[in-house]
Structure formats: structure tokens, C-alpha cells
PDB file of C-alpha atoms and ligand atoms in Angstrom:
ATOM      1  CA  MET A   1      97.161-127.967  48.604  1.00  0.00           C
ATOM      2  CA  GLN A   2      98.079-124.770  46.801  1.00  0.00           C
ATOM      3  CA  LYS A   3      98.017-121.744  49.025  1.00  0.00           C
ATOM      4  CA  THR A   4      95.578-118.979  48.259  1.00  0.00           C
ATOM      5  CA  VAL A   5      96.976-115.511  48.817  1.00  0.00           C
ATOM      6  CA  ILE A   6      95.028-112.268  48.663  1.00  0.00           C
ATOM      7  CA  SER A   7      97.657-109.793  47.521  1.00  0.00           C
ATOM      8  CA  GLU A   8      95.713-106.604  46.739  1.00  0.00           C
ATOM      9  CA  LEU A   9      94.225-105.687  50.042  1.00  0.00           C
ATOM     10  CA  GLU A  10      92.928-102.192  50.428  1.00  0.00           C
ATOM     11  CA  GLN A  11      94.982 -99.897  52.628  1.00  0.00           C
ATOM     12  CA  LYS A  12      98.149-101.827  51.722  1.00  0.00           C
ATOM     13  CA  GLN A  13      97.516-104.512  54.288  1.00  0.00           C
ATOM     14  CA  ALA A  14      99.872-107.437  54.341  1.00  0.00           C
ATOM     15  CA  ALA A  15      98.999-110.298  52.009  1.00  0.00           C
ATOM     16  CA  LEU A  16      97.016-112.979  53.780  1.00  0.00           C
ATOM     17  CA  ASP A  17      97.830-116.643  53.637  1.00  0.00           C
ATOM     18  CA  LEU A  18      94.350-118.106  53.877  1.00  0.00           C
ATOM     19  CA  ASP A  19      95.588-121.482  55.091  1.00  0.00           C
ATOM     20  CA  HIS A  20      97.273-119.741  57.999  1.00  0.00           C
ATOM     21  CA  CYS A  21      94.118-117.652  58.558  1.00  0.00           C
ATOM     22  CA  MET A  22      92.099-120.858  58.694  1.00  0.00           C
ATOM     23  CA  SER A  23      94.307-122.544  61.243  1.00  0.00           C
ATOM     24  CA  VAL A  24      94.325-119.500  63.569  1.00  0.00           C
ATOM     25  CA  ALA A  25      90.540-119.054  63.227  1.00  0.00           C
ATOM     26  CA  VAL A  26      89.908-122.742  63.962  1.00  0.00           C
ATOM     27  CA  GLY A  27      92.084-122.512  67.087  1.00  0.00           C
ATOM     28  CA  ALA A  28      90.237-119.386  68.217  1.00  0.00           C
ATOM     29  CA  ALA A  29      86.846-121.026  67.663  1.00  0.00           C
ATOM     30  CA  ILE A  30      87.849-124.053  69.742  1.00  0.00           C
ATOM     31  CA  ALA A  31      89.139-121.818  72.547  1.00  0.00           C
ATOM     32  CA  ALA A  32      85.806-119.961  72.637  1.00  0.00           C
ATOM     33  CA  GLY A  33      83.918-123.237  72.334  1.00  0.00           C
ATOM     34  CA  ASN A  34      85.598-124.522  75.492  1.00  0.00           C
ATOM     35  CA  ILE A  35      84.251-121.491  77.363  1.00  0.00           C
ATOM     36  CA  VAL A  36      80.761-122.123  75.974  1.00  0.00           C
ATOM     37  CA  ASN A  37      80.809-125.812  76.888  1.00  0.00           C
ATOM     38  CA  ALA A  38      81.959-125.048  80.430  1.00  0.00           C
ATOM     39  CA  CYS A  39      78.996-122.672  80.863  1.00  0.00           C
ATOM     40  CA  LEU A  40      76.539-125.237  79.516  1.00  0.00           C
ATOM     41  CA  GLN A  41      77.279-127.533  82.471  1.00  0.00           C
ATOM     42  CA  PRO A  42      74.539-127.619  85.151  1.00  0.00           C
ATOM     43  CA  GLY A  43      74.668-124.523  87.367  1.00  0.00           C
ATOM     44  CA  ALA A  44      77.570-122.970  85.459  1.00  0.00           C
ATOM     45  CA  MET A  45      75.787-120.384  83.269  1.00  0.00           C
ATOM     46  CA  SER A  46      77.644-117.079  83.286  1.00  0.00           C
ATOM     47  CA  ALA A  47      76.150-113.757  84.412  1.00  0.00           C
ATOM     48  CA  ILE A  48      73.510-112.371  82.079  1.00  0.00           C
ATOM     49  CA  SER A  49      72.839-108.739  81.286  1.00  0.00           C
ATOM     50  CA  ASP A  50      70.192-107.733  78.768  1.00  0.00           C
ATOM     51  CA  LYS A  51      70.995-105.506  75.789  1.00  0.00           C
ATOM     52  CA  THR A  52      67.225-105.602  75.501  1.00  0.00           C
ATOM     53  CA  ALA A  53      64.841-108.049  77.173  1.00  0.00           C
ATOM     54  CA  THR A  54      64.842-110.212  74.031  1.00  0.00           C
ATOM     55  CA  ASP A  55      68.541-109.769  73.219  1.00  0.00           C
ATOM     56  CA  PRO A  56      70.604-110.989  76.159  1.00  0.00           C
ATOM     57  CA  VAL A  57      74.374-110.892  76.498  1.00  0.00           C
ATOM     58  CA  THR A  58      76.461-112.839  78.978  1.00  0.00           C
ATOM     59  CA  GLU A  59      79.923-112.558  80.481  1.00  0.00           C
ATOM     60  CA  ALA A  60      80.712-115.625  78.367  1.00  0.00           C
ATOM     61  CA  ASP A  61      79.847-113.734  75.135  1.00  0.00           C
ATOM     62  CA  LYS A  62      82.310-111.021  76.145  1.00  0.00           C
ATOM     63  CA  GLU A  63      84.984-113.472  77.265  1.00  0.00           C
ATOM     64  CA  CYS A  64      84.671-115.519  74.053  1.00  0.00           C
ATOM     65  CA  GLU A  65      84.958-112.363  71.978  1.00  0.00           C
ATOM     66  CA  ARG A  66      88.044-111.216  73.951  1.00  0.00           C
ATOM     67  CA  VAL A  67      89.714-114.594  73.425  1.00  0.00           C
ATOM     68  CA  VAL A  68      88.895-114.829  69.709  1.00  0.00           C
ATOM     69  CA  LEU A  69      89.808-111.250  68.862  1.00  0.00           C
ATOM     70  CA  SER A  70      93.048-111.369  70.787  1.00  0.00           C
ATOM     71  CA  MET A  71      94.161-114.546  68.982  1.00  0.00           C
ATOM     72  CA  LEU A  72      93.224-113.038  65.605  1.00  0.00           C
ATOM     73  CA  THR A  73      94.797-109.629  66.183  1.00  0.00           C
ATOM     74  CA  ARG A  74      98.016-111.174  67.526  1.00  0.00           C
ATOM     75  CA  ALA A  75      98.363-113.278  64.375  1.00  0.00           C
ATOM     76  CA  PHE A  76      97.057-110.668  61.904  1.00  0.00           C
ATOM     77  CA  PRO A  77      97.816-107.186  63.261  1.00  0.00           C
ATOM     78  CA  ALA A  78      97.039-105.523  59.911  1.00  0.00           C
ATOM     79  CA  CYS A  79      93.449-106.792  59.807  1.00  0.00           C
ATOM     80  CA  LYS A  80      90.499-104.919  61.223  1.00  0.00           C
ATOM     81  CA  VAL A  81      88.071-106.649  63.560  1.00  0.00           C
ATOM     82  CA  LEU A  82      84.337-106.402  64.030  1.00  0.00           C
ATOM     83  CA  GLY A  83      82.771-108.283  66.920  1.00  0.00           C
ATOM     84  CA  GLU A  84      79.150-108.345  67.993  1.00  0.00           C
ATOM     85  CA  GLU A  85      79.837-107.277  71.559  1.00  0.00           C
ATOM     86  CA  MET A  86      82.441-104.611  70.789  1.00  0.00           C
ATOM     87  CA  SER A  87      80.634-102.813  68.003  1.00  0.00           C
ATOM     88  CA  GLY A  88      77.830-101.213  69.917  1.00  0.00           C
ATOM     89  CA  GLY A  89      75.543-103.065  67.537  1.00  0.00           C
ATOM     90  CA  ASP A  90      75.898-100.974  64.376  1.00  0.00           C
ATOM     91  CA  GLY A  91      77.540-103.728  62.355  1.00  0.00           C
ATOM     92  CA  ARG A  92      79.538-101.394  60.108  1.00  0.00           C
ATOM     93  CA  LEU A  93      82.036-102.864  57.669  1.00  0.00           C
ATOM     94  CA  THR A  94      84.726-101.068  55.679  1.00  0.00           C
ATOM     95  CA  ASP A  95      86.575-102.284  52.583  1.00  0.00           C
ATOM     96  CA  GLY A  96      89.633-103.437  54.540  1.00  0.00           C
ATOM     97  CA  ALA A  97      90.302-107.062  55.412  1.00  0.00           C
ATOM     98  CA  THR A  98      88.175-107.591  58.517  1.00  0.00           C
ATOM     99  CA  TRP A  99      87.627-110.455  60.908  1.00  0.00           C
ATOM    100  CA  VAL A 100      83.899-110.491  61.660  1.00  0.00           C
ATOM    101  CA  VAL A 101      83.107-112.410  64.825  1.00  0.00           C
ATOM    102  CA  ASP A 102      79.973-113.545  66.594  1.00  0.00           C
ATOM    103  CA  PRO A 103      81.352-114.998  69.835  1.00  0.00           C
ATOM    104  CA  ILE A 104      78.079-116.808  70.556  1.00  0.00           C
ATOM    105  CA  ASP A 105      75.396-116.918  67.895  1.00  0.00           C
ATOM    106  CA  GLY A 106      72.195-118.062  69.556  1.00  0.00           C
ATOM    107  CA  THR A 107      72.767-116.290  72.860  1.00  0.00           C
ATOM    108  CA  ALA A 108      69.093-116.539  73.828  1.00  0.00           C
ATOM    109  CA  ASN A 109      69.387-120.333  73.489  1.00  0.00           C
ATOM    110  CA  PHE A 110      72.679-120.309  75.372  1.00  0.00           C
ATOM    111  CA  VAL A 111      71.255-118.463  78.395  1.00  0.00           C
ATOM    112  CA  HIS A 112      68.654-121.240  78.671  1.00  0.00           C
ATOM    113  CA  CYS A 113      71.437-123.851  78.525  1.00  0.00           C
ATOM    114  CA  ASN A 114      70.071-124.858  75.128  1.00  0.00           C
ATOM    115  CA  PRO A 115      73.156-126.006  73.205  1.00  0.00           C
ATOM    116  CA  TYR A 116      71.982-124.830  69.757  1.00  0.00           C
ATOM    117  CA  CYS A 117      74.538-122.031  69.523  1.00  0.00           C
ATOM    118  CA  CYS A 118      77.865-121.561  67.772  1.00  0.00           C
ATOM    119  CA  ILE A 119      80.957-119.444  67.363  1.00  0.00           C
ATOM    120  CA  SER A 120      81.174-117.702  64.007  1.00  0.00           C
ATOM    121  CA  ILE A 121      84.378-116.246  62.558  1.00  0.00           C
ATOM    122  CA  GLY A 122      84.418-114.791  59.064  1.00  0.00           C
ATOM    123  CA  LEU A 123      87.145-113.031  57.127  1.00  0.00           C
ATOM    124  CA  VAL A 124      85.718-110.330  54.882  1.00  0.00           C
ATOM    125  CA  VAL A 125      87.642-108.447  52.202  1.00  0.00           C
ATOM    126  CA  ARG A 126      86.010-105.561  50.360  1.00  0.00           C
ATOM    127  CA  ARG A 127      82.761-106.468  52.135  1.00  0.00           C
ATOM    128  CA  GLU A 128      82.779-110.005  50.728  1.00  0.00           C
ATOM    129  CA  SER A 129      83.430-113.132  52.725  1.00  0.00           C
ATOM    130  CA  VAL A 130      86.563-115.045  51.769  1.00  0.00           C
ATOM    131  CA  LEU A 131      86.843-117.485  54.679  1.00  0.00           C
ATOM    132  CA  GLY A 132      84.511-118.862  57.327  1.00  0.00           C
ATOM    133  CA  VAL A 133      84.821-120.953  60.475  1.00  0.00           C
ATOM    134  CA  LEU A 134      81.799-121.999  62.525  1.00  0.00           C
ATOM    135  CA  TYR A 135      82.095-124.158  65.598  1.00  0.00           C
ATOM    136  CA  HIS A 136      79.177-125.839  67.357  1.00  0.00           C
ATOM    137  CA  PRO A 137      80.677-126.576  70.775  1.00  0.00           C
ATOM    138  CA  ALA A 138      77.982-129.001  71.960  1.00  0.00           C
ATOM    139  CA  THR A 139      78.613-131.400  69.071  1.00  0.00           C
ATOM    140  CA  LYS A 140      82.211-130.333  68.345  1.00  0.00           C
ATOM    141  CA  ASP A 141      81.168-129.881  64.712  1.00  0.00           C
ATOM    142  CA  MET A 142      83.612-127.606  62.890  1.00  0.00           C
ATOM    143  CA  TYR A 143      82.386-126.052  59.640  1.00  0.00           C
ATOM    144  CA  THR A 144      85.027-124.437  57.418  1.00  0.00           C
ATOM    145  CA  CYS A 145      85.187-122.792  54.019  1.00  0.00           C
ATOM    146  CA  ILE A 146      87.465-120.708  51.845  1.00  0.00           C
ATOM    147  CA  ARG A 147      86.020-118.946  48.818  1.00  0.00           C
ATOM    148  CA  GLY A 148      86.391-121.136  45.737  1.00  0.00           C
ATOM    149  CA  ARG A 149      87.572-124.172  47.679  1.00  0.00           C
ATOM    150  CA  GLY A 150      84.308-125.686  48.941  1.00  0.00           C
ATOM    151  CA  ALA A 151      82.581-126.120  52.286  1.00  0.00           C
ATOM    152  CA  PHE A 152      83.525-128.731  54.873  1.00  0.00           C
ATOM    153  CA  LEU A 153      82.207-130.263  58.089  1.00  0.00           C
ATOM    154  CA  ASN A 154      84.941-131.850  60.179  1.00  0.00           C
ATOM    155  CA  GLY A 155      86.988-132.118  56.983  1.00  0.00           C
ATOM    156  CA  ASN A 156      84.250-133.751  54.900  1.00  0.00           C
ATOM    157  CA  ARG A 157      82.951-131.839  51.888  1.00  0.00           C
ATOM    158  CA  LEU A 158      79.416-130.496  52.170  1.00  0.00           C
ATOM    159  CA  LYS A 159      76.761-130.405  49.490  1.00  0.00           C
ATOM    160  CA  VAL A 160      73.258-129.007  49.761  1.00  0.00           C
ATOM    161  CA  SER A 161      70.155-131.191  49.677  1.00  0.00           C
ATOM    162  CA  SER A 162      68.726-132.475  46.411  1.00  0.00           C
ATOM    163  CA  VAL A 163      65.088-132.179  47.564  1.00  0.00           C
ATOM    164  CA  ASP A 164      63.272-130.431  44.750  1.00  0.00           C
ATOM    165  CA  VAL A 165      59.665-130.166  45.879  1.00  0.00           C
ATOM    166  CA  ILE A 166      58.534-127.768  48.564  1.00  0.00           C
ATOM    167  CA  GLU A 167      56.263-130.411  50.119  1.00  0.00           C
ATOM    168  CA  ARG A 168      59.406-132.294  51.165  1.00  0.00           C
ATOM    169  CA  ALA A 169      61.420-129.247  52.191  1.00  0.00           C
ATOM    170  CA  LEU A 170      62.415-128.208  55.708  1.00  0.00           C
ATOM    171  CA  VAL A 171      62.516-124.417  55.872  1.00  0.00           C
ATOM    172  CA  VAL A 172      64.095-122.511  58.741  1.00  0.00           C
ATOM    173  CA  THR A 173      63.348-118.950  59.769  1.00  0.00           C
ATOM    174  CA  GLU A 174      63.497-116.945  62.995  1.00  0.00           C
ATOM    175  CA  MET A 175      61.319-114.549  64.954  1.00  0.00           C
ATOM    176  CA  GLY A 176      64.377-112.448  65.907  1.00  0.00           C
ATOM    177  CA  SER A 177      64.617-110.094  68.865  1.00  0.00           C
ATOM    178  CA  GLN A 178      62.786-106.990  67.616  1.00  0.00           C
ATOM    179  CA  ARG A 179      59.301-106.442  69.026  1.00  0.00           C
ATOM    180  CA  SER A 180      58.193-103.138  67.500  1.00  0.00           C
ATOM    181  CA  ALA A 181      54.896-103.067  65.594  1.00  0.00           C
ATOM    182  CA  ASP A 182      56.403-103.062  62.111  1.00  0.00           C
ATOM    183  CA  TRP A 183      58.774-105.941  62.929  1.00  0.00           C
ATOM    184  CA  ILE A 184      55.906-107.968  64.376  1.00  0.00           C
ATOM    185  CA  HIS A 185      53.873-107.232  61.247  1.00  0.00           C
ATOM    186  CA  HIS A 186      56.812-108.279  59.066  1.00  0.00           C
ATOM    187  CA  LYS A 187      57.290-111.542  60.977  1.00  0.00           C
ATOM    188  CA  GLN A 188      53.582-112.357  60.845  1.00  0.00           C
ATOM    189  CA  CYS A 189      53.493-111.749  57.080  1.00  0.00           C
ATOM    190  CA  ALA A 190      56.645-113.804  56.508  1.00  0.00           C
ATOM    191  CA  MET A 191      55.331-116.712  58.554  1.00  0.00           C
ATOM    192  CA  SER A 192      51.965-116.549  56.852  1.00  0.00           C
ATOM    193  CA  ALA A 193      53.628-116.601  53.410  1.00  0.00           C
ATOM    194  CA  LEU A 194      55.730-119.564  54.477  1.00  0.00           C
ATOM    195  CA  ILE A 195      52.847-121.608  55.888  1.00  0.00           C
ATOM    196  CA  ASN A 196      50.848-120.961  52.715  1.00  0.00           C
ATOM    197  CA  LEU A 197      53.713-122.428  50.729  1.00  0.00           C
ATOM    198  CA  LYS A 198      53.046-125.704  52.605  1.00  0.00           C
ATOM    199  CA  PRO A 199      56.581-126.971  53.160  1.00  0.00           C
ATOM    200  CA  GLN A 200      57.031-130.276  54.957  1.00  0.00           C
ATOM    201  CA  ALA A 201      58.460-128.560  58.034  1.00  0.00           C
ATOM    202  CA  ILE A 202      59.018-125.037  59.371  1.00  0.00           C
ATOM    203  CA  ARG A 203      61.603-124.579  62.119  1.00  0.00           C
ATOM    204  CA  CYS A 204      62.918-121.737  64.295  1.00  0.00           C
ATOM    205  CA  PHE A 205      66.036-123.208  65.923  1.00  0.00           C
ATOM    206  CA  GLY A 206      67.376-119.936  67.368  1.00  0.00           C
ATOM    207  CA  ALA A 207      70.796-119.263  65.819  1.00  0.00           C
ATOM    208  CA  ALA A 208      71.100-117.650  62.408  1.00  0.00           C
ATOM    209  CA  ALA A 209      74.634-118.828  61.603  1.00  0.00           C
ATOM    210  CA  LEU A 210      73.951-122.389  62.702  1.00  0.00           C
ATOM    211  CA  ASN A 211      70.758-122.370  60.622  1.00  0.00           C
ATOM    212  CA  LEU A 212      72.864-121.536  57.573  1.00  0.00           C
ATOM    213  CA  CYS A 213      75.129-124.463  58.474  1.00  0.00           C
ATOM    214  CA  GLN A 214      72.059-126.737  58.342  1.00  0.00           C
ATOM    215  CA  VAL A 215      71.365-125.635  54.774  1.00  0.00           C
ATOM    216  CA  ALA A 216      75.008-126.143  53.797  1.00  0.00           C
ATOM    217  CA  ALA A 217      74.986-129.617  55.356  1.00  0.00           C
ATOM    218  CA  GLY A 218      71.820-130.684  53.507  1.00  0.00           C
ATOM    219  CA  ARG A 219      69.739-130.914  56.707  1.00  0.00           C
ATOM    220  CA  ALA A 220      67.441-128.071  55.677  1.00  0.00           C
ATOM    221  CA  GLU A 221      66.478-126.831  52.239  1.00  0.00           C
ATOM    222  CA  ALA A 222      66.200-123.120  53.054  1.00  0.00           C
ATOM    223  CA  TYR A 223      66.726-120.480  55.695  1.00  0.00           C
ATOM    224  CA  PHE A 224      65.575-116.902  55.483  1.00  0.00           C
ATOM    225  CA  GLU A 225      65.343-114.084  57.950  1.00  0.00           C
ATOM    226  CA  HIS A 226      65.098-110.343  58.252  1.00  0.00           C
ATOM    227  CA  GLY A 227      67.220-109.433  61.272  1.00  0.00           C
ATOM    228  CA  PRO A 228      70.695-111.010  61.249  1.00  0.00           C
ATOM    229  CA  TYR A 229      73.799-108.830  61.345  1.00  0.00           C
ATOM    230  CA  ALA A 230      77.109-109.103  59.487  1.00  0.00           C
ATOM    231  CA  TRP A 231      78.562-111.207  62.329  1.00  0.00           C
ATOM    232  CA  ASP A 232      75.720-113.731  61.941  1.00  0.00           C
ATOM    233  CA  LEU A 233      76.209-113.954  58.179  1.00  0.00           C
ATOM    234  CA  ALA A 234      79.889-113.431  57.346  1.00  0.00           C
ATOM    235  CA  ALA A 235      81.123-117.001  57.791  1.00  0.00           C
ATOM    236  CA  ALA A 236      77.981-119.061  57.215  1.00  0.00           C
ATOM    237  CA  SER A 237      76.721-117.327  54.065  1.00  0.00           C
ATOM    238  CA  LEU A 238      79.999-118.306  52.389  1.00  0.00           C
ATOM    239  CA  LEU A 239      79.705-121.846  53.777  1.00  0.00           C
ATOM    240  CA  CYS A 240      76.270-122.092  52.153  1.00  0.00           C
ATOM    241  CA  SER A 241      77.311-120.796  48.774  1.00  0.00           C
ATOM    242  CA  GLU A 242      80.409-123.019  48.764  1.00  0.00           C
ATOM    243  CA  ALA A 243      78.102-125.985  49.461  1.00  0.00           C
ATOM    244  CA  GLY A 244      75.969-125.081  46.450  1.00  0.00           C
ATOM    245  CA  ALA A 245      73.141-122.992  47.933  1.00  0.00           C
ATOM    246  CA  ALA A 246      71.775-119.865  46.288  1.00  0.00           C
ATOM    247  CA  VAL A 247      72.488-117.076  48.776  1.00  0.00           C
ATOM    248  CA  THR A 248      70.862-113.685  48.236  1.00  0.00           C
ATOM    249  CA  ASP A 249      68.825-111.133  50.106  1.00  0.00           C
ATOM    250  CA  MET A 250      65.132-111.895  50.565  1.00  0.00           C
ATOM    251  CA  ARG A 251      64.258-110.184  47.263  1.00  0.00           C
ATOM    252  CA  GLY A 252      66.804-112.168  45.270  1.00  0.00           C
ATOM    253  CA  GLY A 253      69.390-109.363  45.107  1.00  0.00           C
ATOM    254  CA  ALA A 254      73.097-109.700  45.892  1.00  0.00           C
ATOM    255  CA  LEU A 255      73.678-110.435  49.566  1.00  0.00           C
ATOM    256  CA  ASP A 256      74.795-107.374  51.503  1.00  0.00           C
ATOM    257  CA  LEU A 257      76.406-108.595  54.727  1.00  0.00           C
ATOM    258  CA  CYS A 258      75.160-105.438  56.445  1.00  0.00           C
ATOM    259  CA  GLY A 259      71.724-105.507  54.826  1.00  0.00           C
ATOM    260  CA  ARG A 260      70.200-107.522  57.678  1.00  0.00           C
ATOM    261  CA  ASN A 261      68.307-110.003  55.512  1.00  0.00           C
ATOM    262  CA  VAL A 262      69.178-113.248  53.823  1.00  0.00           C
ATOM    263  CA  LEU A 263      67.709-116.141  51.881  1.00  0.00           C
ATOM    264  CA  ALA A 264      69.859-119.249  51.524  1.00  0.00           C
ATOM    265  CA  VAL A 265      68.105-121.978  49.587  1.00  0.00           C
ATOM    266  CA  VAL A 266      68.826-124.965  47.414  1.00  0.00           C
ATOM    267  CA  PRO A 267      68.877-123.610  43.840  1.00  0.00           C
ATOM    268  CA  GLN A 268      65.980-125.800  42.703  1.00  0.00           C
ATOM    269  CA  LEU A 269      63.599-124.168  45.214  1.00  0.00           C
ATOM    270  CA  GLN A 270      64.897-120.602  45.018  1.00  0.00           C
ATOM    271  CA  GLN A 271      62.220-119.192  42.700  1.00  0.00           C
ATOM    272  CA  GLN A 272      59.414-120.674  44.782  1.00  0.00           C
ATOM    273  CA  LEU A 273      60.754-119.150  47.994  1.00  0.00           C
ATOM    274  CA  LEU A 274      61.370-115.762  46.368  1.00  0.00           C
ATOM    275  CA  GLN A 275      57.883-115.780  44.900  1.00  0.00           C
ATOM    276  CA  ALA A 276      56.343-116.663  48.268  1.00  0.00           C
ATOM    277  CA  LEU A 277      58.257-113.896  50.068  1.00  0.00           C
ATOM    278  CA  ARG A 278      57.797-111.278  47.341  1.00  0.00           C
ATOM    279  CA  ASP A 279      54.953-109.388  48.981  1.00  0.00           C
ATOM    280  CA  VAL A 280      56.185-109.611  52.563  1.00  0.00           C
ATOM    281  CA  PRO A 281      56.741-106.018  53.730  1.00  0.00           C
ATOM    282  CA  ALA A 282      60.250-105.310  55.027  1.00  0.00           C
ATOM    283  CA  PRO A 283      60.406-103.778  58.508  1.00  0.00           C
ATOM    284  CA  THR A 284      61.038-100.053  58.300  1.00  0.00           C
ATOM    285  CA  SER A 285      62.756 -99.393  61.628  1.00  0.00           C
TER     286      SER A 285
HETATM  287  C1  IPD B 301      70.721-113.769  66.671  1.00  0.00           C
HETATM  288  C2  IPD B 301      70.251-115.200  66.590  1.00  0.00           C
HETATM  289  C3  IPD B 301      68.771-115.244  66.307  1.00  0.00           C
HETATM  290  C4  IPD B 301      68.424-114.504  65.025  1.00  0.00           C
HETATM  291  C5  IPD B 301      68.965-113.103  65.036  1.00  0.00           C
HETATM  292  C6  IPD B 301      70.459-113.115  65.346  1.00  0.00           C
HETATM  293  P1  IPD B 301      72.719-113.595  68.439  1.00  0.00           P
HETATM  294  O1  IPD B 301      72.113-113.727  66.934  1.00  0.00           O
HETATM  295  O2  IPD B 301      70.953-115.848  65.589  1.00  0.00           O
HETATM  296  O3  IPD B 301      68.328-116.555  66.152  1.00  0.00           O
HETATM  297  O4  IPD B 301      67.035-114.450  64.912  1.00  0.00           O
HETATM  298  O5  IPD B 301      68.749-112.525  63.776  1.00  0.00           O
HETATM  299  O6  IPD B 301      70.936-111.774  65.365  1.00  0.00           O
HETATM  300  O7  IPD B 301      72.202-112.305  68.997  1.00  0.00           O
HETATM  301  O8  IPD B 301      72.251-114.778  69.210  1.00  0.00           O
HETATM  302  O9  IPD B 301      74.190-113.572  68.215  1.00  0.00           O
END
């Protein structure tokens, strides 16, 4: 396969061989996945400390992030890194080539030994994703994508679902971790709009990045949420668009990885979802 090289990185960073990036990121995801799987064994959950009561973090999150970031920075010293646990939660991105890492997406599931959680590693250049690796340790499913080269699950090409009526669509959203009045109001309005649309199924599985993988793999027709950060979206939003989904913000505008809202949907249902969500007020805080 022809190698893809990004040669015009801002700040004169070294050109990146995306095939090499992929193999290092896959190795890092498996290393973190081994830590996650060990913790999911009975009685082995790692120590939990709460960022907030609804947003836990564990020693395993921090250890996974240390492992992933050290493998990435050793191999790519010129790249910046942004990890969920190191950032202090502001999710800022610059134009430079940046590895954006969620060491465990779905931490609230993880702390309950619920295996619906994943490791997400995205490479972002000029604030746009160019490569994504997502690893679901419980199933050993490895999702990979490089911009322009398609989306893959364990090496098999992914394509979004062909369901074209909302009555047969499975739509995923999340309640998130914010509990202030305007967020609660937003979530209630969003859920109400969704129920009124009468899809076949509505699901809240508990991990934004893995939800996007479901859309890419054709196991869900749409996922939307106000709440996810760049580390939830960097890898999996690219996976979705490479699998043929329409990926925008919840108003249909260009996805901003730091904009904290996303709609990924099969193209044939995009207008219906956008229409349904049009009057949902965005949270203000
Ligand atoms: C969160 C989870 C959750 C979603 C939030 C995410 P984390 O990520 O994916 O399901 O509702 O928007 O930030 O904190 O588990 O990495």
C-alpha cells in the first residue's frame, strides 16, 4: 500500500509516515487495553477518585494514559499530545500535529466493571483528524482509519447501515456527566425530540467514542450528544466519516473537535435528525 505522508506540518514538525503512526498507535492501544482487561477481572478494579460525582477517574485511566503517551512521544517526539487526564479538562487543541488520547472512554461504565469502554487515540493535524485507533478491550475489537483510506474493524472494511426509515433506526445518545439546570433542560429537550421522532430504538450505552464505532460498523444509524470532548471525538469521528456517515455538529455545521457536540448519522437520515434536534436549546454553561 502506498504510504501517506503529511509533509507540511505547522511548526516545521517532521513529516509523519501514517503507516508507522498507525502501527505505534495500535500497539499503544493494546498495551492500555491489557491494563483495562486486568482491572475488569472480579475484585481487580483500580482505585477510584471522582473528578466530580458523575465523572469518575481511576488509577487505571492515569496508568493507561501514561503508557499510551509515553509510547507515542518516544516514537514521535515532534508531535504534541493531549490526553483527557493530563489536560485539566479544557480540551484545547492547537494547529500542530497532536495525538489526542482518551485512555478509557466510558470510565463510568468501567468503574462498574461494565466492559462497554474503549481506548481512543486520534492524530489531529490543523485541528482535523487524520488517523484514528479505537480498541475495545473486552471484545478485542480494533477499529482503525486513516483519512481518505476507509474505516476498518479488525482489518475488515466498515460501511454504515443502509436503513433509510427512522422507524427502523437505532439511535444512540447519552445523558453525560453534567447535572446543572441548563444541562438537564438540554438533555430533557433532546430526549423528548428524539422520542417524538419515534425511532425503533433509543440507547445510551455510556461511551461516546464506542458509540461512534457502532455507527461506523452499521450497528446503529445515528449517535448525537452535547458533551463529548476532543479526546472522545478525535479518532471515532474520522472512523464514522470514513465508513460513510455524515458527521457534523448537532446543527449540521462542520464538526469542531473542541465544540463539544456531534451528530454522526447515516446520510439518508441526516435531515430528519437535524430537523428533530433543531429546536433543542444548547446548554449555556
Ligand atoms: C464520556 C463518556 C460518556 C459521554 C461523555 C464523555 P469519559 O467520556 O463517553 O458516555 O456521555 O460525553 O465525555 O469521561 O468516559 O472518557
